[in-house]
Amino acid sequence: MEKIASFTVDHNKLRSGLYVSRKDSCGGVTVTTFDLRLTAPNREPPLSTGVMHTIEHIGATYLRSSEAGGDVVYFGPMGCRTGFYLLMFGDLSGEDVLPLVRRTFGFISAFCGDIPGASPSECGNWSDQDLDGAKAAAAAYLAELASPRLEY
Ligand SMILES: [Zn+2]
């Protein structure tokens, strides 16, 4: 099997940032996959599953409710727990989505109340949540986004 594109990035040199991971086109429609990298792979501890899960729930809810919601294809965690993938309709750059990503992580970092979708009927592991940890991780990433790395 051919190595998929995201495995060709040297993860030992990768740092936090907002990167274009790949672009896929079909039937005249382009989808851009962004690598929202929160921690340095293999050098910083990965985020806990609870932190990842809470960021996923709040982030996905915010993104889909935002003015850009119709352009959002998917937002979800990387299995290595060092970041998230954001898939958007359009042939886009990091600069294009930076304001949206800043708003999303600003929203998560300030979130109060019940985590959306965190009930047994709505989620497959509903109690694995860490709101305080998610807020801290979102605040740290938001600080990185003040002048983020946009190129691998
Ligand atoms: Zn869930």
mmCIF file with all atom_site columns, C-alpha atoms and ligand atoms in Angstrom:
data_model
loop_
_atom_site.group_PDB
_atom_site.id
_atom_site.type_symbol
_atom_site.label_atom_id
_atom_site.label_alt_id
_atom_site.label_comp_id
_atom_site.label_asym_id
_atom_site.label_entity_id
_atom_site.label_seq_id
_atom_site.pdbx_PDB_ins_code
_atom_site.Cartn_x
_atom_site.Cartn_y
_atom_site.Cartn_z
_atom_site.occupancy
_atom_site.B_iso_or_equiv
_atom_site.pdbx_formal_charge
_atom_site.auth_seq_id
_atom_site.auth_comp_id
_atom_site.auth_asym_id
_atom_site.auth_atom_id
_atom_site.pdbx_PDB_model_num
ATOM   1   C  CA . MET A 1 1   ? 0.000   0.000  0.000  1.00 0.00 ? 1   MET A CA 1
ATOM   2   C  CA . GLU A 1 2   ? 1.137   3.537  -0.647 1.00 0.00 ? 2   GLU A CA 1
ATOM   3   C  CA . LYS A 1 3   ? 1.937   5.703  2.339  1.00 0.00 ? 3   LYS A CA 1
ATOM   4   C  CA . ILE A 1 4   ? -0.830  8.238  2.870  1.00 0.00 ? 4   ILE A CA 1
ATOM   5   C  CA . ALA A 1 5   ? 0.226   11.878 2.657  1.00 0.00 ? 5   ALA A CA 1
ATOM   6   C  CA . SER A 1 6   ? -0.085  12.683 6.363  1.00 0.00 ? 6   SER A CA 1
ATOM   7   C  CA . PHE A 1 7   ? 2.379   9.893  7.230  1.00 0.00 ? 7   PHE A CA 1
ATOM   8   C  CA . THR A 1 8   ? 5.068   11.512 5.057  1.00 0.00 ? 8   THR A CA 1
ATOM   9   C  CA . VAL A 1 9   ? 5.302   14.555 7.378  1.00 0.00 ? 9   VAL A CA 1
ATOM   10  C  CA . ASP A 1 10  ? 8.249   14.133 9.783  1.00 0.00 ? 10  ASP A CA 1
ATOM   11  C  CA . HIS A 1 11  ? 6.374   14.070 13.075 1.00 0.00 ? 11  HIS A CA 1
ATOM   12  C  CA . ASN A 1 12  ? 9.624   14.325 15.041 1.00 0.00 ? 12  ASN A CA 1
ATOM   13  C  CA . LYS A 1 13  ? 10.043  17.863 13.702 1.00 0.00 ? 13  LYS A CA 1
ATOM   14  C  CA . LEU A 1 14  ? 6.391   18.863 13.715 1.00 0.00 ? 14  LEU A CA 1
ATOM   15  C  CA . ARG A 1 15  ? 5.361   21.577 16.170 1.00 0.00 ? 15  ARG A CA 1
ATOM   16  C  CA . SER A 1 16  ? 2.013   23.062 17.081 1.00 0.00 ? 16  SER A CA 1
ATOM   17  C  CA . GLY A 1 17  ? 0.361   24.981 14.282 1.00 0.00 ? 17  GLY A CA 1
ATOM   18  C  CA . LEU A 1 18  ? -2.416  25.183 11.750 1.00 0.00 ? 18  LEU A CA 1
ATOM   19  C  CA . TYR A 1 19  ? -1.415  23.301 8.620  1.00 0.00 ? 19  TYR A CA 1
ATOM   20  C  CA . VAL A 1 20  ? -3.032  22.273 5.347  1.00 0.00 ? 20  VAL A CA 1
ATOM   21  C  CA . SER A 1 21  ? -2.825  18.485 5.505  1.00 0.00 ? 21  SER A CA 1
ATOM   22  C  CA . ARG A 1 22  ? -4.366  17.703 2.128  1.00 0.00 ? 22  ARG A CA 1
ATOM   23  C  CA . LYS A 1 23  ? -6.849  18.778 -0.534 1.00 0.00 ? 23  LYS A CA 1
ATOM   24  C  CA . ASP A 1 24  ? -9.232  16.363 -2.245 1.00 0.00 ? 24  ASP A CA 1
ATOM   25  C  CA . SER A 1 25  ? -11.385 17.128 -5.251 1.00 0.00 ? 25  SER A CA 1
ATOM   26  C  CA . CYS A 1 26  ? -14.247 15.196 -6.756 1.00 0.00 ? 26  CYS A CA 1
ATOM   27  C  CA . GLY A 1 27  ? -16.982 16.329 -9.117 1.00 0.00 ? 27  GLY A CA 1
ATOM   28  C  CA . GLY A 1 28  ? -15.696 19.905 -9.093 1.00 0.00 ? 28  GLY A CA 1
ATOM   29  C  CA . VAL A 1 29  ? -15.829 20.125 -5.301 1.00 0.00 ? 29  VAL A CA 1
ATOM   30  C  CA . THR A 1 30  ? -12.646 20.578 -3.274 1.00 0.00 ? 30  THR A CA 1
ATOM   31  C  CA . VAL A 1 31  ? -12.339 19.689 0.403  1.00 0.00 ? 31  VAL A CA 1
ATOM   32  C  CA . THR A 1 32  ? -9.376  21.042 2.378  1.00 0.00 ? 32  THR A CA 1
ATOM   33  C  CA . THR A 1 33  ? -8.194  19.058 5.400  1.00 0.00 ? 33  THR A CA 1
ATOM   34  C  CA . PHE A 1 34  ? -6.520  21.142 8.087  1.00 0.00 ? 34  PHE A CA 1
ATOM   35  C  CA . ASP A 1 35  ? -4.131  19.729 10.680 1.00 0.00 ? 35  ASP A CA 1
ATOM   36  C  CA . LEU A 1 36  ? -4.846  21.598 13.908 1.00 0.00 ? 36  LEU A CA 1
ATOM   37  C  CA . ARG A 1 37  ? -1.779  20.483 15.820 1.00 0.00 ? 37  ARG A CA 1
ATOM   38  C  CA . LEU A 1 38  ? -1.959  21.285 19.509 1.00 0.00 ? 38  LEU A CA 1
ATOM   39  C  CA . THR A 1 39  ? 1.128   19.534 20.850 1.00 0.00 ? 39  THR A CA 1
ATOM   40  C  CA . ALA A 1 40  ? 4.520   18.536 19.436 1.00 0.00 ? 40  ALA A CA 1
ATOM   41  C  CA . PRO A 1 41  ? 4.229   14.847 18.485 1.00 0.00 ? 41  PRO A CA 1
ATOM   42  C  CA . ASN A 1 42  ? 6.573   12.432 20.285 1.00 0.00 ? 42  ASN A CA 1
ATOM   43  C  CA . ARG A 1 43  ? 8.103   15.250 22.389 1.00 0.00 ? 43  ARG A CA 1
ATOM   44  C  CA . GLU A 1 44  ? 5.217   16.666 24.374 1.00 0.00 ? 44  GLU A CA 1
ATOM   45  C  CA . PRO A 1 45  ? 2.661   14.509 26.174 1.00 0.00 ? 45  PRO A CA 1
ATOM   46  C  CA . PRO A 1 46  ? -0.426  13.854 24.054 1.00 0.00 ? 46  PRO A CA 1
ATOM   47  C  CA . LEU A 1 47  ? -3.760  15.186 25.277 1.00 0.00 ? 47  LEU A CA 1
ATOM   48  C  CA . SER A 1 48  ? -5.842  12.850 27.408 1.00 0.00 ? 48  SER A CA 1
ATOM   49  C  CA . THR A 1 49  ? -8.835  11.149 25.846 1.00 0.00 ? 49  THR A CA 1
ATOM   50  C  CA . GLY A 1 50  ? -11.134 13.212 28.080 1.00 0.00 ? 50  GLY A CA 1
ATOM   51  C  CA . VAL A 1 51  ? -9.572  16.472 26.883 1.00 0.00 ? 51  VAL A CA 1
ATOM   52  C  CA . MET A 1 52  ? -9.731  15.354 23.245 1.00 0.00 ? 52  MET A CA 1
ATOM   53  C  CA . HIS A 1 53  ? -13.336 14.257 23.639 1.00 0.00 ? 53  HIS A CA 1
ATOM   54  C  CA . THR A 1 54  ? -14.518 17.488 25.262 1.00 0.00 ? 54  THR A CA 1
ATOM   55  C  CA . ILE A 1 55  ? -12.768 19.632 22.636 1.00 0.00 ? 55  ILE A CA 1
ATOM   56  C  CA . GLU A 1 56  ? -14.423 17.490 19.968 1.00 0.00 ? 56  GLU A CA 1
ATOM   57  C  CA . HIS A 1 57  ? -17.914 17.916 21.426 1.00 0.00 ? 57  HIS A CA 1
ATOM   58  C  CA . ILE A 1 58  ? -17.710 21.670 22.039 1.00 0.00 ? 58  ILE A CA 1
ATOM   59  C  CA . GLY A 1 59  ? -15.642 22.405 18.923 1.00 0.00 ? 59  GLY A CA 1
ATOM   60  C  CA . ALA A 1 60  ? -17.896 20.472 16.549 1.00 0.00 ? 60  ALA A CA 1
ATOM   61  C  CA . THR A 1 61  ? -20.999 22.078 18.057 1.00 0.00 ? 61  THR A CA 1
ATOM   62  C  CA . TYR A 1 62  ? -19.518 25.554 17.762 1.00 0.00 ? 62  TYR A CA 1
ATOM   63  C  CA . LEU A 1 63  ? -18.241 25.062 14.214 1.00 0.00 ? 63  LEU A CA 1
ATOM   64  C  CA . ARG A 1 64  ? -21.531 23.675 12.935 1.00 0.00 ? 64  ARG A CA 1
ATOM   65  C  CA . SER A 1 65  ? -23.500 26.467 14.618 1.00 0.00 ? 65  SER A CA 1
ATOM   66  C  CA . SER A 1 66  ? -21.179 29.194 13.319 1.00 0.00 ? 66  SER A CA 1
ATOM   67  C  CA . GLU A 1 67  ? -21.697 31.322 10.225 1.00 0.00 ? 67  GLU A CA 1
ATOM   68  C  CA . ALA A 1 68  ? -19.246 28.953 8.478  1.00 0.00 ? 68  ALA A CA 1
ATOM   69  C  CA . GLY A 1 69  ? -21.235 25.871 9.520  1.00 0.00 ? 69  GLY A CA 1
ATOM   70  C  CA . GLY A 1 70  ? -22.367 25.040 5.990  1.00 0.00 ? 70  GLY A CA 1
ATOM   71  C  CA . ASP A 1 71  ? -18.728 24.817 4.878  1.00 0.00 ? 71  ASP A CA 1
ATOM   72  C  CA . VAL A 1 72  ? -17.672 22.460 7.663  1.00 0.00 ? 72  VAL A CA 1
ATOM   73  C  CA . VAL A 1 73  ? -17.420 18.829 6.539  1.00 0.00 ? 73  VAL A CA 1
ATOM   74  C  CA . TYR A 1 74  ? -15.924 17.367 9.723  1.00 0.00 ? 74  TYR A CA 1
ATOM   75  C  CA . PHE A 1 75  ? -14.081 18.209 12.922 1.00 0.00 ? 75  PHE A CA 1
ATOM   76  C  CA . GLY A 1 76  ? -12.584 15.432 14.983 1.00 0.00 ? 76  GLY A CA 1
ATOM   77  C  CA . PRO A 1 77  ? -9.618  14.044 16.893 1.00 0.00 ? 77  PRO A CA 1
ATOM   78  C  CA . MET A 1 78  ? -6.407  12.491 15.627 1.00 0.00 ? 78  MET A CA 1
ATOM   79  C  CA . GLY A 1 79  ? -5.829  9.017  16.991 1.00 0.00 ? 79  GLY A CA 1
ATOM   80  C  CA . CYS A 1 80  ? -2.377  10.068 18.266 1.00 0.00 ? 80  CYS A CA 1
ATOM   81  C  CA . ARG A 1 81  ? -4.121  12.672 20.468 1.00 0.00 ? 81  ARG A CA 1
ATOM   82  C  CA . THR A 1 82  ? -1.823  15.523 19.406 1.00 0.00 ? 82  THR A CA 1
ATOM   83  C  CA . GLY A 1 83  ? -4.408  17.464 17.432 1.00 0.00 ? 83  GLY A CA 1
ATOM   84  C  CA . PHE A 1 84  ? -7.597  17.572 15.392 1.00 0.00 ? 84  PHE A CA 1
ATOM   85  C  CA . TYR A 1 85  ? -8.620  17.460 11.775 1.00 0.00 ? 85  TYR A CA 1
ATOM   86  C  CA . LEU A 1 86  ? -10.908 20.133 10.378 1.00 0.00 ? 86  LEU A CA 1
ATOM   87  C  CA . LEU A 1 87  ? -12.319 19.434 6.916  1.00 0.00 ? 87  LEU A CA 1
ATOM   88  C  CA . MET A 1 88  ? -13.855 22.350 5.032  1.00 0.00 ? 88  MET A CA 1
ATOM   89  C  CA . PHE A 1 89  ? -15.442 22.687 1.620  1.00 0.00 ? 89  PHE A CA 1
ATOM   90  C  CA . GLY A 1 90  ? -13.276 24.882 -0.618 1.00 0.00 ? 90  GLY A CA 1
ATOM   91  C  CA . ASP A 1 91  ? -9.693  25.246 -1.835 1.00 0.00 ? 91  ASP A CA 1
ATOM   92  C  CA . LEU A 1 92  ? -8.477  27.027 1.286  1.00 0.00 ? 92  LEU A CA 1
ATOM   93  C  CA . SER A 1 93  ? -5.330  28.207 3.066  1.00 0.00 ? 93  SER A CA 1
ATOM   94  C  CA . GLY A 1 94  ? -4.536  28.400 6.751  1.00 0.00 ? 94  GLY A CA 1
ATOM   95  C  CA . GLU A 1 95  ? -5.070  32.170 6.634  1.00 0.00 ? 95  GLU A CA 1
ATOM   96  C  CA . ASP A 1 96  ? -8.595  31.571 5.302  1.00 0.00 ? 96  ASP A CA 1
ATOM   97  C  CA . VAL A 1 97  ? -9.697  29.604 8.364  1.00 0.00 ? 97  VAL A CA 1
ATOM   98  C  CA . LEU A 1 98  ? -7.485  31.195 11.023 1.00 0.00 ? 98  LEU A CA 1
ATOM   99  C  CA . PRO A 1 99  ? -10.224 33.582 12.264 1.00 0.00 ? 99  PRO A CA 1
ATOM   100 C  CA . LEU A 1 100 ? -12.730 30.714 12.501 1.00 0.00 ? 100 LEU A CA 1
ATOM   101 C  CA . VAL A 1 101 ? -10.258 28.443 14.301 1.00 0.00 ? 101 VAL A CA 1
ATOM   102 C  CA . ARG A 1 102 ? -9.375  31.262 16.708 1.00 0.00 ? 102 ARG A CA 1
ATOM   103 C  CA . ARG A 1 103 ? -13.051 31.842 17.476 1.00 0.00 ? 103 ARG A CA 1
ATOM   104 C  CA . THR A 1 104 ? -13.598 28.115 17.977 1.00 0.00 ? 104 THR A CA 1
ATOM   105 C  CA . PHE A 1 105 ? -10.759 27.661 20.444 1.00 0.00 ? 105 PHE A CA 1
ATOM   106 C  CA . GLY A 1 106 ? -11.630 30.952 22.150 1.00 0.00 ? 106 GLY A CA 1
ATOM   107 C  CA . PHE A 1 107 ? -15.150 29.613 22.631 1.00 0.00 ? 107 PHE A CA 1
ATOM   108 C  CA . ILE A 1 108 ? -13.862 26.309 24.037 1.00 0.00 ? 108 ILE A CA 1
ATOM   109 C  CA . SER A 1 109 ? -11.389 28.048 26.371 1.00 0.00 ? 109 SER A CA 1
ATOM   110 C  CA . ALA A 1 110 ? -14.208 30.146 27.878 1.00 0.00 ? 110 ALA A CA 1
ATOM   111 C  CA . PHE A 1 111 ? -16.921 27.470 27.845 1.00 0.00 ? 111 PHE A CA 1
ATOM   112 C  CA . CYS A 1 112 ? -19.214 27.166 30.862 1.00 0.00 ? 112 CYS A CA 1
ATOM   113 C  CA . GLY A 1 113 ? -22.148 24.855 31.366 1.00 0.00 ? 113 GLY A CA 1
ATOM   114 C  CA . ASP A 1 114 ? -23.101 21.405 30.188 1.00 0.00 ? 114 ASP A CA 1
ATOM   115 C  CA . ILE A 1 115 ? -20.870 19.862 27.510 1.00 0.00 ? 115 ILE A CA 1
ATOM   116 C  CA . PRO A 1 116 ? -23.077 19.457 24.427 1.00 0.00 ? 116 PRO A CA 1
ATOM   117 C  CA . GLY A 1 117 ? -23.947 15.891 23.539 1.00 0.00 ? 117 GLY A CA 1
ATOM   118 C  CA . ALA A 1 118 ? -22.413 14.417 26.698 1.00 0.00 ? 118 ALA A CA 1
ATOM   119 C  CA . SER A 1 119 ? -25.239 12.092 27.678 1.00 0.00 ? 119 SER A CA 1
ATOM   120 C  CA . PRO A 1 120 ? -25.601 8.327  27.276 1.00 0.00 ? 120 PRO A CA 1
ATOM   121 C  CA . SER A 1 121 ? -28.187 8.615  24.502 1.00 0.00 ? 121 SER A CA 1
ATOM   122 C  CA . GLU A 1 122 ? -26.033 11.063 22.505 1.00 0.00 ? 122 GLU A CA 1
ATOM   123 C  CA . CYS A 1 123 ? -22.492 9.688  22.856 1.00 0.00 ? 123 CYS A CA 1
ATOM   124 C  CA . GLY A 1 124 ? -20.740 6.322  22.946 1.00 0.00 ? 124 GLY A CA 1
ATOM   125 C  CA . ASN A 1 125 ? -18.477 7.136  25.934 1.00 0.00 ? 125 ASN A CA 1
ATOM   126 C  CA . TRP A 1 126 ? -20.346 10.050 27.396 1.00 0.00 ? 126 TRP A CA 1
ATOM   127 C  CA . SER A 1 127 ? -18.613 10.319 30.775 1.00 0.00 ? 127 SER A CA 1
ATOM   128 C  CA . ASP A 1 128 ? -15.061 10.414 29.363 1.00 0.00 ? 128 ASP A CA 1
ATOM   129 C  CA . GLN A 1 129 ? -14.890 14.221 29.469 1.00 0.00 ? 129 GLN A CA 1
ATOM   130 C  CA . ASP A 1 130 ? -12.482 16.758 30.972 1.00 0.00 ? 130 ASP A CA 1
ATOM   131 C  CA . LEU A 1 131 ? -13.828 20.282 30.668 1.00 0.00 ? 131 LEU A CA 1
ATOM   132 C  CA . ASP A 1 132 ? -11.121 21.993 32.738 1.00 0.00 ? 132 ASP A CA 1
ATOM   133 C  CA . GLY A 1 133 ? -8.403  20.207 30.775 1.00 0.00 ? 133 GLY A CA 1
ATOM   134 C  CA . ALA A 1 134 ? -10.090 21.044 27.468 1.00 0.00 ? 134 ALA A CA 1
ATOM   135 C  CA . LYS A 1 135 ? -10.327 24.721 28.412 1.00 0.00 ? 135 LYS A CA 1
ATOM   136 C  CA . ALA A 1 136 ? -6.642  24.809 29.350 1.00 0.00 ? 136 ALA A CA 1
ATOM   137 C  CA . ALA A 1 137 ? -5.560  23.037 26.148 1.00 0.00 ? 137 ALA A CA 1
ATOM   138 C  CA . ALA A 1 138 ? -7.768  25.338 24.053 1.00 0.00 ? 138 ALA A CA 1
ATOM   139 C  CA . ALA A 1 139 ? -6.320  28.423 25.754 1.00 0.00 ? 139 ALA A CA 1
ATOM   140 C  CA . ALA A 1 140 ? -2.777  27.201 25.094 1.00 0.00 ? 140 ALA A CA 1
ATOM   141 C  CA . TYR A 1 141 ? -3.572  26.578 21.409 1.00 0.00 ? 141 TYR A CA 1
ATOM   142 C  CA . LEU A 1 142 ? -5.290  29.959 21.152 1.00 0.00 ? 142 LEU A CA 1
ATOM   143 C  CA . ALA A 1 143 ? -2.061  31.572 22.383 1.00 0.00 ? 143 ALA A CA 1
ATOM   144 C  CA . GLU A 1 144 ? -0.156  29.650 19.662 1.00 0.00 ? 144 GLU A CA 1
ATOM   145 C  CA . LEU A 1 145 ? -2.638  30.944 17.091 1.00 0.00 ? 145 LEU A CA 1
ATOM   146 C  CA . ALA A 1 146 ? -1.546  34.535 17.770 1.00 0.00 ? 146 ALA A CA 1
ATOM   147 C  CA . SER A 1 147 ? 1.242   33.887 15.228 1.00 0.00 ? 147 SER A CA 1
ATOM   148 C  CA . PRO A 1 148 ? 0.822   30.289 14.151 1.00 0.00 ? 148 PRO A CA 1
ATOM   149 C  CA . ARG A 1 149 ? 3.027   28.112 11.993 1.00 0.00 ? 149 ARG A CA 1
ATOM   150 C  CA . LEU A 1 150 ? 1.024   27.583 8.777  1.00 0.00 ? 150 LEU A CA 1
ATOM   151 C  CA . GLU A 1 151 ? 3.522   25.526 6.727  1.00 0.00 ? 151 GLU A CA 1
ATOM   152 C  CA . TYR A 1 152 ? 4.848   22.055 7.486  1.00 0.00 ? 152 TYR A CA 1
HETATM 153 ZN ZN . ZN  B 2 .   ? -18.742 11.784 22.456 1.00 0.00 ? 1   ZN  B ZN 1
#
